[in-house]
PDB file of C-alpha atoms in Angstrom:
ATOM      1  CA  UNK A  13      -0.242  -0.031  -0.079  1.00  0.00           C
ATOM      2  CA  UNK A  14       1.121   3.419  -0.838  1.00  0.00           C
ATOM      3  CA  UNK A  15       2.690   5.373   1.885  1.00  0.00           C
ATOM      4  CA  UNK A  16       0.024   8.420   1.386  1.00  0.00           C
ATOM      5  CA  UNK A  17      -2.871   5.799   1.683  1.00  0.00           C
ATOM      6  CA  UNK A  18      -4.656   4.768   4.767  1.00  0.00           C
ATOM      7  CA  UNK A  19      -6.583   1.469   5.194  1.00  0.00           C
ATOM      8  CA  UNK A  20     -10.102   1.706   7.046  1.00  0.00           C
ATOM      9  CA  UNK A  21     -11.631  -1.885   7.679  1.00  0.00           C
ATOM     10  CA  UNK A  22     -15.277  -2.275   8.318  1.00  0.00           C
ATOM     11  CA  UNK A  23     -16.939  -4.728  10.402  1.00  0.00           C
ATOM     12  CA  UNK A  24     -17.963  -6.873   7.685  1.00  0.00           C
ATOM     13  CA  UNK A  25     -14.240  -7.035   6.588  1.00  0.00           C
ATOM     14  CA  UNK A  26     -14.795  -4.424   3.662  1.00  0.00           C
ATOM     15  CA  UNK A  27     -11.595  -2.574   2.785  1.00  0.00           C
ATOM     16  CA  UNK A  28     -11.434   1.076   2.103  1.00  0.00           C
ATOM     17  CA  UNK A  29      -8.056   2.780   0.820  1.00  0.00           C
ATOM     18  CA  UNK A  30      -8.141   6.560   1.095  1.00  0.00           C
ATOM     19  CA  UNK A  31      -5.848   9.297   0.778  1.00  0.00           C
ATOM     20  CA  UNK A  32      -4.042  10.087   4.117  1.00  0.00           C
ATOM     21  CA  UNK A  33      -5.005  13.473   4.072  1.00  0.00           C
ATOM     22  CA  UNK A  34      -8.599  12.785   3.871  1.00  0.00           C
ATOM     23  CA  UNK A  35      -8.409  10.094   6.728  1.00  0.00           C
ATOM     24  CA  UNK A  36      -6.931  13.241   8.919  1.00  0.00           C
ATOM     25  CA  UNK A  37     -10.040  15.329   8.406  1.00  0.00           C
ATOM     26  CA  UNK A  38     -11.582  12.812  11.051  1.00  0.00           C
ATOM     27  CA  UNK A  39     -10.202  13.658  14.676  1.00  0.00           C
ATOM     28  CA  UNK A  40     -10.549  10.022  15.793  1.00  0.00           C
ATOM     29  CA  UNK A  41      -8.550   8.762  12.729  1.00  0.00           C
ATOM     30  CA  UNK A  42      -5.991  11.614  13.207  1.00  0.00           C
ATOM     31  CA  UNK A  43      -5.163  10.341  16.767  1.00  0.00           C
ATOM     32  CA  UNK A  44      -5.270   6.879  16.045  1.00  0.00           C
ATOM     33  CA  UNK A  45      -2.827   7.401  13.226  1.00  0.00           C
ATOM     34  CA  UNK A  46      -0.264   9.963  14.818  1.00  0.00           C
ATOM     35  CA  UNK A  47      -0.351   8.689  18.497  1.00  0.00           C
ATOM     36  CA  UNK A  48       3.129   8.839  19.826  1.00  0.00           C
ATOM     37  CA  UNK A  49       3.228   4.726  20.749  1.00  0.00           C
ATOM     38  CA  UNK A  50       3.836   2.067  18.583  1.00  0.00           C
ATOM     39  CA  UNK A  51       0.119   1.377  18.141  1.00  0.00           C
ATOM     40  CA  UNK A  52      -0.636  -1.088  15.315  1.00  0.00           C
ATOM     41  CA  UNK A  53      -2.876   1.316  13.743  1.00  0.00           C
ATOM     42  CA  UNK A  54      -0.107   3.814  13.236  1.00  0.00           C
ATOM     43  CA  UNK A  55       2.723   1.422  12.113  1.00  0.00           C
ATOM     44  CA  UNK A  56       0.716  -0.112   9.489  1.00  0.00           C
ATOM     45  CA  UNK A  57      -1.619   2.643   8.437  1.00  0.00           C
ATOM     46  CA  UNK A  58      -4.587   0.568   9.150  1.00  0.00           C
ATOM     47  CA  UNK A  59      -7.918   0.944  11.454  1.00  0.00           C
ATOM     48  CA  UNK A  60     -10.353  -1.809  11.828  1.00  0.00           C
ATOM     49  CA  UNK A  61     -13.772  -0.342  13.174  1.00  0.00           C
ATOM     50  CA  UNK A  62     -15.614  -3.620  14.162  1.00  0.00           C
ATOM     51  CA  UNK A  63     -19.046  -1.572  15.131  1.00  0.00           C
ATOM     52  CA  UNK A  64     -19.183   0.215  11.545  1.00  0.00           C
ATOM     53  CA  UNK A  65     -20.534  -1.420   8.619  1.00  0.00           C
ATOM     54  CA  UNK A  66     -19.202  -1.189   5.092  1.00  0.00           C
ATOM     55  CA  UNK A  67     -22.562   1.076   3.650  1.00  0.00           C
ATOM     56  CA  UNK A  68     -21.810   3.318   6.367  1.00  0.00           C
ATOM     57  CA  UNK A  69     -18.111   3.352   6.275  1.00  0.00           C
ATOM     58  CA  UNK A  70     -18.326   3.881   2.378  1.00  0.00           C
ATOM     59  CA  UNK A  71     -20.427   7.040   3.280  1.00  0.00           C
ATOM     60  CA  UNK A  72     -17.880   8.144   5.591  1.00  0.00           C
ATOM     61  CA  UNK A  73     -15.018   7.809   3.303  1.00  0.00           C
ATOM     62  CA  UNK A  74     -16.973  10.340   0.349  1.00  0.00           C
ATOM     63  CA  UNK A  75     -17.931  12.643   3.314  1.00  0.00           C
ATOM     64  CA  UNK A  76     -14.331  12.888   4.251  1.00  0.00           C
ATOM     65  CA  UNK A  77     -13.305  13.396   0.621  1.00  0.00           C
ATOM     66  CA  UNK A  78     -16.091  16.098   0.329  1.00  0.00           C
ATOM     67  CA  UNK A  79     -15.057  17.727   3.644  1.00  0.00           C
ATOM     68  CA  UNK A  80     -11.333  18.024   2.106  1.00  0.00           C
ATOM     69  CA  UNK A  81     -12.895  19.474  -1.082  1.00  0.00           C
ATOM     70  CA  UNK A  82     -14.771  22.300   0.279  1.00  0.00           C
ATOM     71  CA  UNK A  83     -13.045  23.100   3.138  1.00  0.00           C
ATOM     72  CA  UNK A  84     -11.496  26.835   2.854  1.00  0.00           C
ATOM     73  CA  UNK A  85     -12.924  27.607  -0.631  1.00  0.00           C
ATOM     74  CA  UNK A  86     -15.552  30.197  -1.502  1.00  0.00           C
ATOM     75  CA  UNK A  87     -16.876  28.016  -4.309  1.00  0.00           C
ATOM     76  CA  UNK A  88     -20.844  27.341  -3.960  1.00  0.00           C
ATOM     77  CA  UNK A  89     -20.791  23.996  -1.822  1.00  0.00           C
ATOM     78  CA  UNK A  90     -23.034  21.364  -3.292  1.00  0.00           C
ATOM     79  CA  UNK A  91     -25.262  19.193  -0.610  1.00  0.00           C
ATOM     80  CA  UNK A  92     -24.090  16.101   0.661  1.00  0.00           C
ATOM     81  CA  UNK A  93     -26.488  13.452  -0.166  1.00  0.00           C
ATOM     82  CA  UNK A  94     -27.609  11.052   2.545  1.00  0.00           C
ATOM     83  CA  UNK A  95     -30.198   8.356   2.414  1.00  0.00           C
ATOM     84  CA  UNK A  96     -32.667   7.975   5.062  1.00  0.00           C
ATOM     85  CA  UNK A  97     -31.685   4.505   5.854  1.00  0.00           C
ATOM     86  CA  UNK A  98     -28.076   5.153   6.733  1.00  0.00           C
ATOM     87  CA  UNK A  99     -28.781   8.621   8.101  1.00  0.00           C
ATOM     88  CA  UNK A 100     -28.712   7.090  11.709  1.00  0.00           C
ATOM     89  CA  UNK A 101     -26.082   4.793  11.795  1.00  0.00           C
ATOM     90  CA  UNK A 102     -24.049   7.412   9.936  1.00  0.00           C
ATOM     91  CA  UNK A 103     -24.714   9.948  12.662  1.00  0.00           C
ATOM     92  CA  UNK A 104     -23.356   7.490  15.044  1.00  0.00           C
ATOM     93  CA  UNK A 105     -20.277   6.712  13.098  1.00  0.00           C
ATOM     94  CA  UNK A 106     -19.592  10.353  12.529  1.00  0.00           C
ATOM     95  CA  UNK A 107     -19.979  11.111  16.276  1.00  0.00           C
ATOM     96  CA  UNK A 108     -17.280   8.372  17.128  1.00  0.00           C
ATOM     97  CA  UNK A 109     -15.079   9.706  14.247  1.00  0.00           C
ATOM     98  CA  UNK A 110     -15.448  13.375  15.327  1.00  0.00           C
ATOM     99  CA  UNK A 111     -15.863  14.339  11.719  1.00  0.00           C
TER     100      UNK A 111
ATOM    101  CA  UNK B  14     -10.316  19.433 -16.422  1.00  0.00           C
ATOM    102  CA  UNK B  15     -12.789  18.464 -13.589  1.00  0.00           C
ATOM    103  CA  UNK B  16     -11.291  16.815 -10.503  1.00  0.00           C
ATOM    104  CA  UNK B  17     -13.437  13.893  -9.623  1.00  0.00           C
ATOM    105  CA  UNK B  18     -13.012  11.133  -6.902  1.00  0.00           C
ATOM    106  CA  UNK B  19     -14.083   7.424  -7.891  1.00  0.00           C
ATOM    107  CA  UNK B  20     -14.350   4.175  -6.435  1.00  0.00           C
ATOM    108  CA  UNK B  21     -12.325   0.987  -7.704  1.00  0.00           C
ATOM    109  CA  UNK B  22     -13.507  -2.163  -6.422  1.00  0.00           C
ATOM    110  CA  UNK B  23     -12.168  -5.895  -6.502  1.00  0.00           C
ATOM    111  CA  UNK B  24     -13.452  -8.639  -4.092  1.00  0.00           C
ATOM    112  CA  UNK B  25     -13.540  -6.935  -0.619  1.00  0.00           C
ATOM    113  CA  UNK B  26     -11.472  -3.790  -1.357  1.00  0.00           C
ATOM    114  CA  UNK B  27     -12.391  -0.184  -2.300  1.00  0.00           C
ATOM    115  CA  UNK B  28      -9.971   2.233  -3.375  1.00  0.00           C
ATOM    116  CA  UNK B  29     -11.093   5.847  -3.458  1.00  0.00           C
ATOM    117  CA  UNK B  30      -8.812   7.305  -6.582  1.00  0.00           C
ATOM    118  CA  UNK B  31      -8.495  10.798  -7.278  1.00  0.00           C
ATOM    119  CA  UNK B  32      -8.404  11.807 -10.783  1.00  0.00           C
ATOM    120  CA  UNK B  33      -9.334  14.290 -13.725  1.00  0.00           C
ATOM    121  CA  UNK B  34     -12.141  14.005 -16.218  1.00  0.00           C
ATOM    122  CA  UNK B  35      -9.276  14.591 -18.766  1.00  0.00           C
ATOM    123  CA  UNK B  36      -7.012  11.628 -17.706  1.00  0.00           C
ATOM    124  CA  UNK B  37      -6.808   8.352 -19.875  1.00  0.00           C
ATOM    125  CA  UNK B  38      -7.776   5.015 -18.589  1.00  0.00           C
ATOM    126  CA  UNK B  39      -3.945   4.333 -18.465  1.00  0.00           C
ATOM    127  CA  UNK B  40      -3.427   7.389 -16.172  1.00  0.00           C
ATOM    128  CA  UNK B  41      -6.226   6.024 -13.727  1.00  0.00           C
ATOM    129  CA  UNK B  42      -4.731   2.680 -14.105  1.00  0.00           C
ATOM    130  CA  UNK B  43      -0.985   4.032 -13.113  1.00  0.00           C
ATOM    131  CA  UNK B  44      -2.825   5.859 -10.080  1.00  0.00           C
ATOM    132  CA  UNK B  45      -4.496   2.592  -8.885  1.00  0.00           C
ATOM    133  CA  UNK B  46      -1.207   0.459  -9.112  1.00  0.00           C
ATOM    134  CA  UNK B  47       0.398   3.327  -7.290  1.00  0.00           C
ATOM    135  CA  UNK B  48      -2.204   2.964  -4.507  1.00  0.00           C
ATOM    136  CA  UNK B  49      -2.128  -0.868  -4.360  1.00  0.00           C
ATOM    137  CA  UNK B  50       1.659  -0.712  -4.182  1.00  0.00           C
ATOM    138  CA  UNK B  51       3.628  -3.904  -4.061  1.00  0.00           C
ATOM    139  CA  UNK B  52       4.876  -3.615  -7.373  1.00  0.00           C
ATOM    140  CA  UNK B  53       1.582  -3.836  -9.354  1.00  0.00           C
ATOM    141  CA  UNK B  54       1.814  -2.246 -12.488  1.00  0.00           C
ATOM    142  CA  UNK B  55      -0.788  -0.787 -14.588  1.00  0.00           C
ATOM    143  CA  UNK B  56      -0.410  -3.263 -17.376  1.00  0.00           C
ATOM    144  CA  UNK B  57      -1.526  -6.148 -15.028  1.00  0.00           C
ATOM    145  CA  UNK B  58      -4.744  -4.381 -14.091  1.00  0.00           C
ATOM    146  CA  UNK B  59      -7.922  -4.206 -16.124  1.00  0.00           C
ATOM    147  CA  UNK B  60     -10.812  -2.006 -15.303  1.00  0.00           C
ATOM    148  CA  UNK B  61     -14.159  -2.677 -16.090  1.00  0.00           C
ATOM    149  CA  UNK B  62     -17.708  -1.116 -15.925  1.00  0.00           C
ATOM    150  CA  UNK B  63     -21.028  -2.645 -15.882  1.00  0.00           C
ATOM    151  CA  UNK B  64     -22.775  -2.972 -19.338  1.00  0.00           C
ATOM    152  CA  UNK B  65     -25.834  -0.649 -19.571  1.00  0.00           C
ATOM    153  CA  UNK B  66     -27.366  -2.956 -21.946  1.00  0.00           C
ATOM    154  CA  UNK B  67     -26.960  -6.185 -20.303  1.00  0.00           C
ATOM    155  CA  UNK B  68     -27.258  -7.134 -16.220  1.00  0.00           C
ATOM    156  CA  UNK B  69     -24.335  -8.960 -15.131  1.00  0.00           C
ATOM    157  CA  UNK B  70     -22.038  -8.163 -18.031  1.00  0.00           C
ATOM    158  CA  UNK B  71     -19.095  -5.997 -18.179  1.00  0.00           C
ATOM    159  CA  UNK B  72     -17.209  -3.744 -20.549  1.00  0.00           C
ATOM    160  CA  UNK B  73     -13.583  -3.534 -20.495  1.00  0.00           C
ATOM    161  CA  UNK B  74     -12.138   0.015 -20.351  1.00  0.00           C
ATOM    162  CA  UNK B  75      -9.554   0.551 -23.184  1.00  0.00           C
ATOM    163  CA  UNK B  76      -6.061   2.361 -21.963  1.00  0.00           C
ATOM    164  CA  UNK B  77      -6.370   5.359 -24.636  1.00  0.00           C
ATOM    165  CA  UNK B  78     -10.026   6.186 -23.662  1.00  0.00           C
ATOM    166  CA  UNK B  79     -10.569   9.574 -21.978  1.00  0.00           C
ATOM    167  CA  UNK B  80     -12.488   9.255 -18.842  1.00  0.00           C
ATOM    168  CA  UNK B  81     -14.816  12.090 -19.731  1.00  0.00           C
ATOM    169  CA  UNK B  82     -15.836  10.488 -22.870  1.00  0.00           C
ATOM    170  CA  UNK B  83     -16.202   7.299 -21.182  1.00  0.00           C
ATOM    171  CA  UNK B  84     -19.132   9.192 -19.446  1.00  0.00           C
ATOM    172  CA  UNK B  85     -17.375   8.488 -15.930  1.00  0.00           C
ATOM    173  CA  UNK B  86     -17.976  11.454 -13.551  1.00  0.00           C
ATOM    174  CA  UNK B  87     -17.827  12.194  -9.867  1.00  0.00           C
ATOM    175  CA  UNK B  88     -18.695   8.960  -7.378  1.00  0.00           C
ATOM    176  CA  UNK B  89     -18.366   6.450 -10.375  1.00  0.00           C
ATOM    177  CA  UNK B  90     -17.727   2.764  -9.437  1.00  0.00           C
ATOM    178  CA  UNK B  91     -15.139   1.042 -11.584  1.00  0.00           C
ATOM    179  CA  UNK B  92     -14.314  -2.801 -11.274  1.00  0.00           C
ATOM    180  CA  UNK B  93     -10.633  -3.791 -11.527  1.00  0.00           C
ATOM    181  CA  UNK B  94      -9.122  -7.263 -11.776  1.00  0.00           C
ATOM    182  CA  UNK B  95      -5.519  -8.594 -12.117  1.00  0.00           C
ATOM    183  CA  UNK B  96      -4.065 -10.781 -14.992  1.00  0.00           C
ATOM    184  CA  UNK B  97      -3.539 -14.278 -13.531  1.00  0.00           C
ATOM    185  CA  UNK B  98      -0.105 -14.819 -14.753  1.00  0.00           C
ATOM    186  CA  UNK B  99       1.104 -11.502 -14.772  1.00  0.00           C
ATOM    187  CA  UNK B 100       1.306 -10.672 -18.445  1.00  0.00           C
ATOM    188  CA  UNK B 101      -1.172  -8.372 -19.887  1.00  0.00           C
ATOM    189  CA  UNK B 102      -2.029 -10.726 -22.631  1.00  0.00           C
ATOM    190  CA  UNK B 103      -2.600 -13.845 -20.557  1.00  0.00           C
ATOM    191  CA  UNK B 104      -5.677 -14.935 -18.585  1.00  0.00           C
ATOM    192  CA  UNK B 105      -7.740 -12.312 -16.594  1.00  0.00           C
ATOM    193  CA  UNK B 106      -9.787 -13.253 -13.099  1.00  0.00           C
ATOM    194  CA  UNK B 107     -13.475 -12.963 -13.469  1.00  0.00           C
ATOM    195  CA  UNK B 108     -15.252  -9.943 -12.098  1.00  0.00           C
ATOM    196  CA  UNK B 109     -16.712 -10.880  -8.821  1.00  0.00           C
ATOM    197  CA  UNK B 110     -19.046  -8.233  -7.081  1.00  0.00           C
ATOM    198  CA  UNK B 111     -19.524  -8.724  -3.297  1.00  0.00           C
ATOM    199  CA  UNK B 112     -22.510  -6.680  -1.969  1.00  0.00           C
ATOM    200  CA  UNK B 113     -22.009  -4.737   1.093  1.00  0.00           C
ATOM    201  CA  UNK B 114     -24.315  -6.512   4.176  1.00  0.00           C
ATOM    202  CA  UNK B 115     -27.650  -4.913   4.449  1.00  0.00           C
ATOM    203  CA  UNK B 116     -28.246  -2.300   7.437  1.00  0.00           C
ATOM    204  CA  UNK B 117     -31.124  -4.451   9.119  1.00  0.00           C
ATOM    205  CA  UNK B 118     -30.202  -7.526  10.435  1.00  0.00           C
ATOM    206  CA  UNK B 119     -32.071 -10.121   8.142  1.00  0.00           C
ATOM    207  CA  UNK B 120     -32.790 -12.323  11.250  1.00  0.00           C
ATOM    208  CA  UNK B 121     -35.461 -10.260  12.706  1.00  0.00           C
ATOM    209  CA  UNK B 122     -37.492 -10.682   9.571  1.00  0.00           C
ATOM    210  CA  UNK B 123     -39.277 -13.679  10.848  1.00  0.00           C
ATOM    211  CA  UNK B 124     -41.074 -12.772  14.667  1.00  0.00           C
ATOM    212  CA  UNK B 125     -41.890 -15.857  16.472  1.00  0.00           C
ATOM    213  CA  UNK B 126     -45.375 -15.958  17.562  1.00  0.00           C
ATOM    214  CA  UNK B 127     -45.172 -19.004  19.699  1.00  0.00           C
ATOM    215  CA  UNK B 128     -46.774 -18.492  23.051  1.00  0.00           C
ATOM    216  CA  UNK B 129     -48.409 -15.145  22.273  1.00  0.00           C
ATOM    217  CA  UNK B 130     -52.359 -15.355  22.651  1.00  0.00           C
ATOM    218  CA  UNK B 131     -54.201 -14.473  19.724  1.00  0.00           C
ATOM    219  CA  UNK B 132     -57.745 -13.054  19.824  1.00  0.00           C
TER     220      UNK B 132
END
């Protein structure tokens, strides 16, 4: 895996490989990856979320790209679409991930 | 000209790749190969998209094609496969789509009514 990428693993075993910069947009992931100790997450650039399903984690990844893309720009920011079915679990995941 | 993010899926992996609509398929493969790492090269990767006409069939994306002309926009999904014996002309893996688990636990569908009094 490239050095500027981070792998997020969902509860059902799906692996999502995203840019490190986008992963850092989540406070929780940022802390996990840059903690001063030799935690496995920091060493391997991988974080496993045993409580977050793939559907939700995929939406989270898309949001992280959206956040990085539109932070600090004066462009018109399009709405981020969220399906109602995913909304509740997405809310819980977002709260946990601080993003 | 337009920067887009698309998802490249294979088995249980999803790679979020940043690209431009003016990139060629070959350039996209190069970016994907770099993300995959481990010495993978663009030549041993093949990208496919679901065919619009038939269910379950896939169209291979040719190297010189430009993403914009293929109609690949932001948040698109492409499936990728590796060549089985490491050469671009050899055999290719079949495309396997693994769906995400559904949100609701399917086990709750059947409600056991035994023991509950009915009017």
